[in-house]
XYZ file of N, CA and C in Angstrom:
663
model
N 134.628 93.811 134.166
C 135.750 93.131 133.514
C 135.445 91.642 133.415
N 135.731 91.058 132.277
C 135.368 89.668 132.048
C 136.368 88.714 132.678
N 135.932 87.450 132.849
C 136.838 86.419 133.345
C 137.993 86.207 132.396
N 137.746 86.417 131.090
C 138.823 86.240 130.124
C 139.958 87.202 130.410
N 139.611 88.387 130.955
C 140.633 89.364 131.311
C 141.181 89.097 132.695
N 140.272 88.752 133.609
C 140.696 88.544 134.984
C 141.610 87.340 135.133
N 141.347 86.288 134.373
C 142.068 85.036 134.568
C 142.998 84.763 133.389
N 143.970 85.608 133.262
C 144.941 85.420 132.197
C 146.285 85.054 132.791
N 147.303 85.090 131.997
C 148.617 84.620 132.438
C 149.219 85.481 133.531
N 148.689 86.700 133.745
C 149.266 87.577 134.760
C 148.764 87.239 136.158
N 147.718 86.460 136.249
C 147.179 86.087 137.556
C 147.867 84.833 138.065
N 148.020 84.761 139.375
C 148.602 83.572 139.991
C 147.682 82.388 139.723
N 148.148 81.397 138.965
C 147.282 80.256 138.649
C 146.857 79.475 139.875
N 147.657 79.536 140.942
C 147.290 78.819 142.159
C 146.026 79.407 142.783
N 145.897 80.754 142.748
C 144.694 81.386 143.278
C 143.465 80.942 142.489
N 143.598 80.905 141.176
C 142.501 80.478 140.320
C 142.164 79.016 140.585
N 143.197 78.197 140.736
C 142.998 76.772 140.974
C 142.271 76.519 142.284
N 142.611 77.272 143.318
C 141.946 77.119 144.616
C 140.469 77.444 144.489
N 140.165 78.523 143.789
C 138.774 78.916 143.596
C 137.991 77.857 142.830
N 138.590 77.341 141.761
C 137.922 76.327 140.948
C 137.729 75.036 141.742
N 138.771 74.608 142.418
C 138.686 73.343 143.163
C 137.678 73.439 144.297
N 137.621 74.597 144.965
C 136.646 74.770 146.048
C 135.219 74.651 145.504
N 134.985 75.263 144.356
C 133.659 75.204 143.751
C 133.295 73.777 143.352
N 134.254 73.070 142.789
C 134.010 71.702 142.342
C 133.765 70.768 143.529
N 134.578 70.905 144.561
C 134.379 70.058 145.734
C 133.047 70.357 146.409
N 132.665 71.623 146.437
C 131.379 71.998 147.017
C 130.231 71.358 146.241
N 130.341 71.348 144.908
C 129.304 70.735 144.083
C 129.200 69.243 144.357
N 130.322 68.562 144.407
C 130.319 67.115 144.621
C 129.708 66.763 145.974
N 130.109 67.500 147.016
C 129.576 67.240 148.355
C 128.069 67.482 148.382
N 127.635 68.603 147.805
C 126.222 68.958 147.848
C 125.358 67.960 147.079
N 125.796 67.606 145.876
C 125.009 66.697 145.051
C 124.991 65.293 145.650
N 126.083 64.883 146.247
C 126.125 63.581 146.911
C 125.137 63.539 148.078
N 125.015 64.661 148.789
C 124.049 64.734 149.883
C 122.618 64.632 149.362
N 122.341 65.305 148.244
C 120.998 65.244 147.658
C 120.657 63.802 147.284
N 121.648 63.085 146.741
C 121.425 61.713 146.284
C 121.032 60.774 147.419
N 121.355 61.129 148.655
C 120.992 60.282 149.793
C 119.486 60.224 149.967
N 118.775 61.211 149.441
C 117.325 61.203 149.520
C 116.756 61.582 150.861
N 117.557 62.186 151.737
C 117.060 62.556 153.062
C 116.042 63.695 152.996
N 116.177 64.554 151.971
C 115.250 65.679 151.820
C 114.724 65.709 150.383
N 113.898 64.735 150.017
C 113.412 64.661 148.637
C 112.567 65.860 148.227
N 111.957 66.532 149.212
C 111.090 67.659 148.893
C 111.846 68.855 148.307
N 113.171 68.864 148.475
C 113.950 69.983 147.948
C 114.935 69.551 146.864
N 114.779 68.335 146.359
C 115.767 67.773 145.448
C 115.931 68.574 144.164
N 114.845 68.798 143.439
C 114.950 69.465 142.135
C 115.406 70.914 142.267
N 114.814 71.732 143.146
C 115.313 73.101 143.278
C 116.784 73.162 143.682
N 117.197 72.241 144.554
C 118.587 72.241 144.998
C 119.523 71.869 143.855
N 119.139 70.873 143.060
C 119.961 70.485 141.910
C 120.030 71.614 140.892
N 118.920 72.312 140.686
C 118.914 73.451 139.774
C 119.938 74.489 140.212
N 119.979 74.781 141.493
C 120.924 75.752 142.029
C 122.364 75.265 141.886
N 122.623 74.008 142.265
C 123.987 73.492 142.260
C 124.555 73.387 140.837
N 123.754 72.900 139.894
C 124.232 72.779 138.522
C 124.462 74.169 137.918
N 123.604 75.129 138.258
C 123.793 76.499 137.786
C 125.118 77.066 138.279
N 125.418 76.849 139.554
C 126.668 77.354 140.115
C 127.882 76.657 139.500
N 127.743 75.363 139.239
C 128.848 74.633 138.625
C 129.135 75.175 137.222
N 128.090 75.508 136.484
C 128.294 76.019 135.133
C 128.947 77.401 135.138
N 128.775 78.160 136.203
C 129.526 79.408 136.332
C 131.018 79.102 136.452
N 131.342 78.087 137.227
C 132.735 77.648 137.339
C 133.257 77.178 135.989
N 132.432 76.416 135.272
C 132.826 75.970 133.946
C 133.034 77.128 132.991
N 132.172 78.141 133.103
C 132.327 79.313 132.252
C 133.642 80.024 132.500
N 134.072 80.062 133.734
C 135.369 80.676 134.055
C 136.513 79.870 133.425
N 136.381 78.553 133.444
C 137.393 77.707 132.809
C 137.387 77.897 131.294
N 136.186 77.978 130.715
C 136.087 78.132 129.278
C 136.589 79.469 128.790
N 136.427 80.512 129.611
C 136.864 81.847 129.215
C 138.357 82.053 129.408
N 138.980 81.185 130.170
C 140.424 81.301 130.446
C 141.223 80.849 129.234
N 142.389 81.419 129.078
C 143.288 80.934 128.038
C 143.644 79.477 128.316
N 144.087 78.772 127.299
C 144.325 77.334 127.440
C 145.374 77.032 128.504
N 145.048 76.072 129.347
C 146.035 75.581 130.311
C 146.896 74.516 129.646
N 148.153 74.497 130.006
C 149.090 73.517 129.460
C 149.669 72.708 130.620
N 149.479 71.404 130.634
C 150.004 70.591 131.735
C 151.531 70.551 131.722
N 152.103 70.289 132.880
C 153.566 70.241 132.998
C 154.148 69.033 132.276
N 153.421 67.932 132.272
C 153.929 66.706 131.672
C 153.245 66.440 130.331
N 153.972 65.808 129.442
C 153.450 65.536 128.102
C 152.316 64.519 128.146
N 152.463 63.520 129.002
C 151.452 62.481 129.137
C 150.797 62.590 130.507
N 149.498 62.392 130.529
C 148.759 62.524 131.776
C 149.150 61.436 132.764
N 149.556 61.813 133.977
C 149.882 60.809 134.994
C 148.660 59.994 135.375
N 148.898 58.765 135.776
C 147.818 57.873 136.186
C 147.249 58.351 137.518
N 145.929 58.463 137.588
C 145.282 58.893 138.830
C 144.753 57.717 139.645
N 144.981 56.495 139.152
C 144.485 55.335 139.863
C 143.053 55.020 139.464
N 142.450 54.041 140.110
C 141.076 53.634 139.752
C 140.081 54.752 140.027
N 139.105 54.871 139.137
C 138.058 55.878 139.311
C 137.049 55.395 140.354
N 136.641 56.277 141.266
C 135.605 55.897 142.248
C 134.318 55.487 141.544
N 133.645 54.490 142.075
C 132.412 53.992 141.483
C 131.274 54.987 141.723
N 130.528 55.296 140.668
C 129.401 56.229 140.794
C 128.061 55.542 140.529
N 128.071 54.224 140.402
C 126.840 53.502 140.084
C 125.773 53.683 141.167
N 126.183 53.657 142.417
C 125.213 53.823 143.501
C 124.581 55.209 143.439
N 125.402 56.230 143.192
C 124.879 57.588 143.087
C 123.918 57.708 141.906
N 124.311 57.088 140.790
C 123.456 57.109 139.602
C 122.093 56.464 139.894
N 122.127 55.326 140.562
C 120.887 54.605 140.868
C 120.022 55.372 141.869
N 120.662 56.019 142.824
C 119.908 56.804 143.796
C 119.158 57.948 143.122
N 119.840 58.616 142.191
C 119.194 59.710 141.489
C 118.100 59.204 140.550
N 118.315 58.059 139.937
C 117.287 57.491 139.063
C 116.008 57.219 139.846
N 116.158 56.748 141.070
C 114.999 56.497 141.925
C 114.384 57.803 142.419
N 115.231 58.722 142.836
C 114.768 59.984 143.398
C 114.016 60.828 142.378
N 114.468 60.793 141.117
C 113.905 61.658 140.081
C 112.815 60.992 139.243
N 112.570 59.720 139.479
C 111.492 59.050 138.764
C 110.172 59.761 139.083
N 109.342 60.083 138.079
C 109.349 59.679 136.671
C 109.849 60.751 135.701
N 110.668 61.689 136.175
C 111.112 62.779 135.298
C 112.604 62.698 135.000
N 113.182 61.538 135.205
C 114.617 61.370 134.983
C 114.974 61.480 133.509
N 114.158 60.907 132.638
C 114.444 60.885 131.204
C 113.934 62.160 130.550
N 114.763 62.744 129.708
C 114.356 63.930 128.962
C 114.957 63.873 127.561
N 114.495 64.745 126.697
C 114.959 64.775 125.313
C 115.864 65.976 125.110
N 116.988 65.776 124.426
C 117.985 66.823 124.270
C 118.612 66.781 122.884
N 118.894 67.953 122.336
C 119.663 68.053 121.096
C 121.129 68.169 121.472
N 121.940 67.229 121.011
C 123.335 67.150 121.459
C 124.136 68.381 121.067
N 124.028 68.813 119.819
C 124.801 69.964 119.354
C 123.873 70.897 118.594
N 123.545 72.070 119.154
C 122.600 72.975 118.505
C 123.138 73.609 117.228
N 124.432 73.465 116.959
C 125.010 74.053 115.754
C 125.134 73.068 114.603
N 124.693 71.855 114.815
C 124.652 70.873 113.733
C 123.275 70.949 113.083
N 123.196 71.263 111.780
C 121.882 71.390 111.130
C 121.051 70.119 111.277
N 119.780 70.314 111.588
C 118.827 69.214 111.707
C 119.309 68.151 112.688
N 119.858 68.625 113.792
C 120.313 67.680 114.822
C 119.138 66.854 115.340
N 119.395 65.601 115.582
C 118.350 64.703 116.055
C 118.302 64.714 117.581
N 117.110 64.817 118.159
C 117.002 64.752 119.616
C 117.353 63.359 120.117
N 117.996 63.316 121.258
C 118.363 62.037 121.865
C 117.797 61.990 123.276
N 117.557 60.793 123.732
C 117.064 60.610 125.095
C 118.231 60.622 126.071
N 118.080 61.350 127.154
C 119.116 61.434 128.185
C 118.475 61.239 129.553
N 119.307 61.031 130.546
C 118.824 60.879 131.916
C 119.586 61.839 132.826
N 118.873 62.549 133.650
C 119.521 63.457 134.601
C 120.435 62.669 135.530
N 120.012 61.483 135.929
C 120.826 60.651 136.830
C 122.158 60.283 136.176
N 122.127 59.923 134.892
C 123.365 59.624 134.170
C 124.237 60.871 134.064
N 123.591 61.997 133.778
C 124.331 63.253 133.616
C 125.101 63.593 134.890
N 124.420 63.537 136.021
C 125.058 63.910 137.278
C 126.214 62.973 137.615
N 126.026 61.684 137.370
C 127.098 60.722 137.642
C 128.292 60.967 136.728
N 128.044 61.258 135.456
C 129.134 61.511 134.513
C 129.878 62.795 134.858
N 129.144 63.824 135.252
C 129.771 65.091 135.635
C 130.701 64.878 136.821
N 130.210 64.190 137.826
C 131.018 63.963 139.028
C 132.250 63.129 138.709
N 132.118 62.170 137.808
C 133.287 61.364 137.402
C 134.372 62.249 136.813
N 133.997 63.161 135.920
C 134.968 64.076 135.323
C 135.596 64.991 136.366
N 134.775 65.529 137.247
C 135.286 66.460 138.250
C 136.217 65.774 139.227
N 135.878 64.565 139.633
C 136.741 63.818 140.560
C 138.090 63.486 139.937
N 138.090 63.233 138.642
C 139.349 62.923 137.961
C 140.306 64.105 138.085
N 139.788 65.305 137.869
C 140.627 66.488 138.034
C 141.054 66.696 139.470
N 140.150 66.407 140.408
C 140.499 66.549 141.825
C 141.621 65.607 142.230
N 141.669 64.431 141.618
C 142.751 63.493 141.931
C 144.104 64.118 141.587
N 144.172 64.788 140.448
C 145.402 65.495 140.088
C 145.678 66.637 141.068
N 144.621 67.375 141.392
C 144.783 68.538 142.268
C 145.307 68.124 143.641
N 144.710 67.093 144.219
C 145.112 66.649 145.552
C 146.503 66.022 145.549
N 146.949 65.566 144.367
C 148.298 65.016 144.250
C 149.325 66.116 143.994
N 148.877 67.359 143.959
C 149.789 68.483 143.769
C 150.054 68.829 142.318
N 149.350 68.168 141.390
C 149.542 68.454 139.962
C 148.508 69.509 139.538
N 148.763 70.746 139.925
C 147.802 71.823 139.744
C 147.542 72.103 138.264
N 148.611 72.211 137.483
C 148.432 72.520 136.062
C 147.696 71.393 135.345
N 147.955 70.155 135.768
C 147.270 69.008 135.168
C 145.773 69.052 135.512
N 145.469 69.406 136.754
C 144.072 69.485 137.183
C 143.324 70.556 136.404
N 143.940 71.725 136.282
C 143.298 72.817 135.550
C 143.124 72.450 134.084
N 144.143 71.828 133.497
C 144.028 71.404 132.094
C 142.861 70.420 131.939
N 142.782 69.450 132.860
C 141.740 68.434 132.732
C 140.354 69.046 132.891
N 140.183 69.882 133.929
C 138.879 70.499 134.143
C 138.452 71.345 132.947
N 139.404 72.075 132.383
C 139.077 72.919 131.233
C 138.746 72.070 130.010
N 139.594 71.089 129.734
C 139.377 70.217 128.581
C 138.063 69.460 128.690
N 137.803 68.861 129.853
C 136.592 68.055 130.017
C 135.346 68.935 130.093
N 135.503 70.187 130.534
C 134.369 71.116 130.495
C 133.947 71.355 129.053
N 134.923 71.583 128.192
C 134.615 71.864 126.787
C 134.136 70.620 126.051
N 134.646 69.463 126.436
C 134.370 68.251 125.662
C 133.266 67.377 126.247
N 133.011 67.465 127.552
C 132.060 66.513 128.134
C 131.182 67.097 129.238
N 131.766 67.436 130.392
C 130.887 67.770 131.504
C 130.187 69.108 131.331
N 130.753 70.005 130.540
C 130.081 71.270 130.279
C 128.786 71.071 129.500
N 128.849 70.421 128.319
C 127.607 70.143 127.590
C 126.629 69.290 128.390
N 127.157 68.330 129.146
C 126.281 67.469 129.941
C 125.563 68.259 131.024
N 126.298 69.119 131.730
C 125.686 69.946 132.767
C 124.697 70.942 132.179
N 125.020 71.478 131.004
C 124.111 72.417 130.347
C 122.795 71.740 129.993
N 122.876 70.502 129.489
C 121.673 69.753 129.141
C 120.855 69.445 130.388
N 121.530 69.018 131.459
C 120.828 68.707 132.702
C 120.171 69.950 133.284
N 120.864 71.079 133.204
C 120.302 72.325 133.712
C 119.049 72.712 132.932
N 119.103 72.527 131.623
C 117.940 72.849 130.801
C 116.749 71.981 131.198
N 117.007 70.713 131.460
C 115.930 69.817 131.867
C 115.374 70.217 133.232
N 116.251 70.521 134.175
C 115.810 70.911 135.512
C 115.031 72.225 135.476
N 115.539 73.177 134.687
C 114.853 74.463 134.577
C 113.481 74.293 133.931
N 113.423 73.435 132.918
C 112.155 73.183 132.246
C 111.155 72.537 133.202
N 111.640 71.606 134.014
C 110.779 70.941 134.986
C 110.205 71.944 135.978
N 111.065 72.807 136.502
C 110.601 73.826 137.443
C 109.595 74.757 136.769
N 109.872 75.144 135.534
C 108.985 76.052 134.813
C 107.607 75.422 134.587
N 107.589 74.143 134.198
C 106.310 73.465 133.979
C 105.456 73.487 135.234
N 106.087 73.243 136.376
C 105.341 73.188 137.629
C 104.912 74.581 138.075
N 105.848 75.516 138.068
C 105.531 76.863 138.545
C 104.519 77.567 137.646
N 104.548 77.275 136.363
C 103.613 77.901 135.427
C 102.339 77.082 135.247
N 102.228 76.004 136.020
C 101.036 75.149 136.004
C 100.762 74.606 134.602
N 101.823 74.128 133.961
C 101.702 73.528 132.638
C 101.897 72.021 132.752
N 101.053 71.220 132.098
C 101.210 69.762 132.178
C 102.502 69.310 131.520
N 103.094 68.290 132.088
C 104.307 67.711 131.530
C 103.959 66.576 130.591
N 104.802 66.381 129.605
C 104.669 65.222 128.730
C 105.477 64.092 129.335
N 104.814 62.996 129.637
C 105.496 61.873 130.282
C 106.431 61.194 129.294
N 107.659 60.935 129.739
C 108.653 60.321 128.869
C 108.970 58.897 129.283
N 108.035 58.241 129.983
C 108.295 56.865 130.392
C 108.509 55.963 129.191
N 107.882 56.287 128.065
C 108.036 55.464 126.867
C 109.304 55.744 126.108
N 110.031 56.765 126.520
C 111.281 57.127 125.858
C 112.441 56.625 126.689
N 113.315 55.852 126.083
C 114.443 55.297 126.814
C 115.725 55.785 126.174
N 116.801 55.787 126.954
C 118.086 56.230 126.425
C 118.666 55.234 125.438
N 118.096 54.043 125.360
C 118.570 53.054 124.394
C 117.776 53.086 123.092
N 116.720 53.891 123.048
C 115.880 53.914 121.863
C 116.447 54.851 120.816
N 116.226 54.539 119.553
C 116.718 55.349 118.442
C 115.647 56.351 118.051
N 115.747 57.540 118.633
C 114.771 58.578 118.370
C 115.373 59.593 117.414
N 114.687 59.873 116.344
C 115.166 60.823 115.359
C 114.254 62.023 115.334
N 114.659 63.028 114.542
C 113.868 64.246 114.456
C 112.498 63.968 113.878
N 112.377 62.913 113.083
C 111.101 62.588 112.483
C 110.208 61.744 113.358
N 110.644 61.505 114.589
C 109.877 60.627 115.475
C 109.011 61.390 116.467
N 108.709 62.646 116.175
C 107.910 63.428 117.104
C 106.524 62.816 117.292
N 105.968 62.276 116.201
C 104.657 61.643 116.319
C 104.728 60.404 117.205
N 105.847 59.659 117.085
C 106.026 58.484 117.929
C 106.112 58.885 119.394
N 106.867 59.944 119.660
C 106.977 60.424 121.033
C 105.610 60.845 121.560
N 104.832 61.484 120.688
C 103.510 61.925 121.108
C 102.626 60.738 121.447
N 102.760 59.660 120.680
C 101.972 58.468 120.959
C 102.400 57.819 122.259
N 103.708 57.800 122.515
C 104.220 57.157 123.712
C 103.951 57.979 124.966
N 103.851 59.284 124.768
C 103.755 60.175 125.928
C 102.334 60.301 126.423
N 102.162 60.197 127.721
C 100.875 60.459 128.357
C 100.986 61.745 129.136
N 99.889 62.345 129.447
C 99.894 63.601 130.196
C 100.079 63.332 131.694
N 101.056 64.017 132.246
C 101.287 63.933 133.688
C 101.088 65.327 134.252
N 100.075 65.493 135.072
C 99.819 66.812 135.619
C 100.926 67.192 136.591
N 101.302 68.441 136.557
C 102.400 68.913 137.391
C 102.132 68.661 138.864
N 100.872 68.701 139.263
C 100.558 68.514 140.678
C 100.966 67.145 141.184
N 101.058 66.171 140.291
C 101.384 64.811 140.704
C 102.844 64.654 141.094
N 103.678 65.571 140.618
C 105.108 65.447 140.938
C 105.606 66.621 141.756
N 104.799 67.661 141.895
C 105.258 68.866 142.592
C 105.662 68.581 144.024
N 104.804 67.873 144.761
C 105.106 67.589 146.160
C 106.342 66.731 146.362
N 106.396 65.536 145.712
C 107.537 64.645 145.917
C 108.874 65.250 145.497
N 108.869 66.186 144.539
C 110.130 66.743 144.057
C 110.421 68.121 144.625
N 109.636 68.554 145.586
C 109.938 69.809 146.249
C 109.542 71.029 145.462
N 108.566 70.920 144.588
C 108.125 72.052 143.775
C 106.710 72.435 144.169
N 106.387 73.673 143.938
C 105.042 74.152 144.226
C 104.522 74.921 143.029
N 103.319 74.664 142.636
C 102.711 75.390 141.529
C 102.302 76.777 141.961
N 101.826 77.560 140.999
C 101.411 78.911 141.305
C 100.037 78.896 141.946
């Protein structure tokens, strides 16, 4: 039976909310621990696992019928916690594989690839999730569920999906003993279009997987 059937109006929304909030809080705690850099050898595999699990939670939200908040206007949750330190920690921890290339919307014809950063992605995801948690902890359950569902569809879902693709690709390159294309020359501020593949090729140098396998907790075959 699908989540679309399991999580409909006949189910107690509080039970669903508890499950979702537990998953989200677990993700935030786990990823924050990874960012400390105490165990860099397991960073990438652990992030791959955590982002995968978070997207299962997002899938449950996406498959659910639309949540409707109790209030017409969203209540103020107060100042957003700063994520700059977490972002910077991940940028350092994931160097030199932080930057990757992603197509923003696969259903837009001839979509142009854009440069993204896993560190930015993780910080943005946590910002969205914490915003919903602020509502949840304040007792505004319907508001929290609405926010998590809305932001999953509009922001953190696509962002997490892109980050997962990058992490999975990184693991695959190492495990399959395939050289990586270095993206040090590609920045998130650069205007990269679909016709710039030759430019990317010129900027990219070959980075053997063995050079990053140890520091990032990966092992080749």
